[in-house]
Short mmCIF file of C-alpha atoms and ligand atoms in Angstrom, two decimals:
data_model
loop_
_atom_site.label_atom_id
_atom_site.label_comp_id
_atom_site.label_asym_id
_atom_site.label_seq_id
_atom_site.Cartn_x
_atom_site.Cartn_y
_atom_site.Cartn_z
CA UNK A 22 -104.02 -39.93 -3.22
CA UNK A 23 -103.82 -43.07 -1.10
CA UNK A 24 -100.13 -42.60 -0.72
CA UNK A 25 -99.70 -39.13 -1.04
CA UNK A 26 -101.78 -37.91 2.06
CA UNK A 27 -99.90 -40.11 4.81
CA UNK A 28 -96.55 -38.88 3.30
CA UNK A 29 -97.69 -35.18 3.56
CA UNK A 30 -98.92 -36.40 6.66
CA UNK A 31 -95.03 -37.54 7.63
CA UNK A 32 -93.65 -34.18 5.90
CA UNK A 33 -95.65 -31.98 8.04
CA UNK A 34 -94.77 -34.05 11.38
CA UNK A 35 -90.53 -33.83 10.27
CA UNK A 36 -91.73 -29.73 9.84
CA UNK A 37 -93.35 -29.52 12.92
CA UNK A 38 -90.12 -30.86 14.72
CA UNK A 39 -87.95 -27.96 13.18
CA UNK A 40 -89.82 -25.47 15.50
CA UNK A 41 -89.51 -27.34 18.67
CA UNK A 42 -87.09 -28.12 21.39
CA UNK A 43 -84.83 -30.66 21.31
CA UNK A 44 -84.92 -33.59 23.74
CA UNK A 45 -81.27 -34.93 23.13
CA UNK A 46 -78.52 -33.10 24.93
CA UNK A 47 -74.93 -32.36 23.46
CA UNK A 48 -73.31 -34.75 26.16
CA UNK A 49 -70.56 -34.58 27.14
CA UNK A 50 -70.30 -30.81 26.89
CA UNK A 51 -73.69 -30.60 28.68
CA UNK A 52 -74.59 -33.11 31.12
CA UNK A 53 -78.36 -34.13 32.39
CA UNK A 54 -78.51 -34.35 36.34
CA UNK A 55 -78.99 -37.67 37.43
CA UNK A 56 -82.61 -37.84 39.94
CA UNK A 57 -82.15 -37.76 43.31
CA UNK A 58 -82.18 -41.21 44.75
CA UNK A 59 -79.71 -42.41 41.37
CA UNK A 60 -76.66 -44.53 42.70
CA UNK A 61 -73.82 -44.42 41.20
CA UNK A 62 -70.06 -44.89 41.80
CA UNK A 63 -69.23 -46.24 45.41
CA UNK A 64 -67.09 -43.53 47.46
CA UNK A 65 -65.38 -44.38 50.38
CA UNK A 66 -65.55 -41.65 53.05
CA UNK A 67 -63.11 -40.41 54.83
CA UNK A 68 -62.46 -38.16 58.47
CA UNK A 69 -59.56 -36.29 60.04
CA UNK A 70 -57.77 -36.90 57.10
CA UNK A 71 -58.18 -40.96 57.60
CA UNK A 72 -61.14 -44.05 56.12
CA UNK A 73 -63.85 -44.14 58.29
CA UNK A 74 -63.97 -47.89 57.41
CA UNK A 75 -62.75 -50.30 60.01
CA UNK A 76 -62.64 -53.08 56.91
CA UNK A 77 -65.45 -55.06 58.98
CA UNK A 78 -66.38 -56.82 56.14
CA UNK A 79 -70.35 -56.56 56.43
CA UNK A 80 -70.92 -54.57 53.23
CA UNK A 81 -68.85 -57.41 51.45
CA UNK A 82 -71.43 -60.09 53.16
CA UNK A 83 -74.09 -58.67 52.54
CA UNK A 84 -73.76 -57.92 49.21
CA UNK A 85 -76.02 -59.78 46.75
CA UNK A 86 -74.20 -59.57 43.79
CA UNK A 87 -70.69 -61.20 45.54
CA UNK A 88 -68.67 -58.06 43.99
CA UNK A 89 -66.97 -56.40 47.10
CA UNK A 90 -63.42 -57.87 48.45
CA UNK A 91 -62.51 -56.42 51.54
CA UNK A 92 -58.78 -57.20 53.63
CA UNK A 93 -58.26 -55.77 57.05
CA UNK A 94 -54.90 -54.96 58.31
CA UNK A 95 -54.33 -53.10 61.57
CA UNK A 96 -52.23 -49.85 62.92
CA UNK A 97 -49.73 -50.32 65.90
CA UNK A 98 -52.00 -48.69 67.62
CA UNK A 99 -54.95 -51.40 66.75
CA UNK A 100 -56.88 -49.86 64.44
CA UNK A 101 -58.37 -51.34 61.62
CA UNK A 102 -58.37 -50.12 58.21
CA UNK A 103 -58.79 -52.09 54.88
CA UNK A 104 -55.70 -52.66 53.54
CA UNK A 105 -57.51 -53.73 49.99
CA UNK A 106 -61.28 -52.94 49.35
CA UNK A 107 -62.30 -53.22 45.57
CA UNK A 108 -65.84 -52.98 44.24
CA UNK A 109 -66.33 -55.00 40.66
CA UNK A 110 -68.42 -52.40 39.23
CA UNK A 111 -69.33 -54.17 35.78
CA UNK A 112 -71.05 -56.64 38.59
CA UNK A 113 -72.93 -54.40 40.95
CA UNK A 114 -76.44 -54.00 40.53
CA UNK A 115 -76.08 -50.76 42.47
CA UNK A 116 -79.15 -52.11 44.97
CA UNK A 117 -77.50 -50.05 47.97
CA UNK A 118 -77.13 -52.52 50.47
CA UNK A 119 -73.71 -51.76 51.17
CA UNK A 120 -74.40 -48.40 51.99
CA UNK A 121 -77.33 -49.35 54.15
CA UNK A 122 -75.15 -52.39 55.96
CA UNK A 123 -71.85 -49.97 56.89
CA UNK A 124 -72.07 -49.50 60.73
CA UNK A 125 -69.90 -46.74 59.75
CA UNK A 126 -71.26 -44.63 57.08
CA UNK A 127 -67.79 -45.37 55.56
CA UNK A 128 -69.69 -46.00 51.88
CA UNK A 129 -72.05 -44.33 49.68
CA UNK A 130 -73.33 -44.89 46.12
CA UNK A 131 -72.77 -41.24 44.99
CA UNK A 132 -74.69 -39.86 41.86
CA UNK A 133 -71.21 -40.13 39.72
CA UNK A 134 -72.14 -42.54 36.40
CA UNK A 135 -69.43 -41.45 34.41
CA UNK A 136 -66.97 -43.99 34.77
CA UNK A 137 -65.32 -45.53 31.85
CA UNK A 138 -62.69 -48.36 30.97
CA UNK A 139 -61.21 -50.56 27.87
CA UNK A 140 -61.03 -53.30 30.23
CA UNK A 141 -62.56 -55.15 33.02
CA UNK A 142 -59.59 -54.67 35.53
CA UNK A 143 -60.43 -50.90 35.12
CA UNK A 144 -63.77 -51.31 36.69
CA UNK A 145 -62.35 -53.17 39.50
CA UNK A 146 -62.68 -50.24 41.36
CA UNK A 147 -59.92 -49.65 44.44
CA UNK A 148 -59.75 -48.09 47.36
CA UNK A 149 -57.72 -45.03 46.50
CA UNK A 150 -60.12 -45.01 43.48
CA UNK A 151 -63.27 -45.27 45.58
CA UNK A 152 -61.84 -42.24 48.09
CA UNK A 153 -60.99 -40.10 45.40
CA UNK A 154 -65.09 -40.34 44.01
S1 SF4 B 109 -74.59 -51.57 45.52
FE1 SF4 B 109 -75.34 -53.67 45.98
S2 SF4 B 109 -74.41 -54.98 44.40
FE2 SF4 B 109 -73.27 -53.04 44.39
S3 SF4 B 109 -71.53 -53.37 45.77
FE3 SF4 B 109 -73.18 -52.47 47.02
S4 SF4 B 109 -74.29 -54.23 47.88
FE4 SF4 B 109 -73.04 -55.00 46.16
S1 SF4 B 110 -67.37 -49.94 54.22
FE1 SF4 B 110 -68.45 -50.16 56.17
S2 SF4 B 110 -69.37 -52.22 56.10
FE2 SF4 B 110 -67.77 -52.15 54.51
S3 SF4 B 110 -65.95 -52.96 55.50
FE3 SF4 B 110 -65.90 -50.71 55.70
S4 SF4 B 110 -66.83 -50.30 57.71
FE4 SF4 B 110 -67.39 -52.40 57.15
#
């Protein structure tokens, strides 16, 4: 009786389960939305057609985790643009800074986590890559 009662006790648990909703999800056919303040995948913003970033390099000092590479270059007209900006992914600790830094609002961390890759070099994240988030 000793070992019979906790397994009917384990049987009728299993049972009970049959009856009630599940908590998994069929991803990636259905998708859970991410809370509010998640950060995900960096996007670079853009206005008039054009980067709002003026490649000033403070979200690359500031960030604590060394992963942003920034490299002005400069219209004939003098404006600055980042010529090369790539985000290491696989090294940010998504803390926000970068966002907060940007005298701009050039960059957000946007609520995108599916991003994917065989390889590091695919999660060094570009700057076509990052405007296209
Ligand atoms: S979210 Fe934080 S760690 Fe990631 S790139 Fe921005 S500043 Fe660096
Ligand atoms: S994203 Fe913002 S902080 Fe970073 S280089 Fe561009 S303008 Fe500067």
């Amino acid at each position: 009786m000793a070992v019979i009662t906790p397994l009917l006790k384990g049987l009728a648990f299993t049972l009970s389960r049959f009856f009630s909703k599940p908590v998994t999800i069929q991803y990636p056919e259905e998708k859970r939305e991410p809370a509010e303040r998640w950060r995900g995948l960096h996007r670079l913003k853009s206005e008039n057609g054009r980067l709002k970033c003026v490649a000033c390099g403070l979200c690359e000092a500031v960030c604590p985790a060394s992963v942003i590479t920034v490299e002005a270059k400069e219209t004939p007209d003098g404006r600055r643009f980042p010529e090369r900006f790539v985000v290491e992914v696989t090294r940010c600790i998504f803390c926000g800074y970068c966002e907060e830094a940007c005298p701009k609002d050039a960059i957000e961390l946007t609520r995108n986590y599916e991003f994917c890759g065989y390889t590091r070099e695919e999660f060094h994240m570009t700057r076509d890559v990052l405007a296209k988030n």
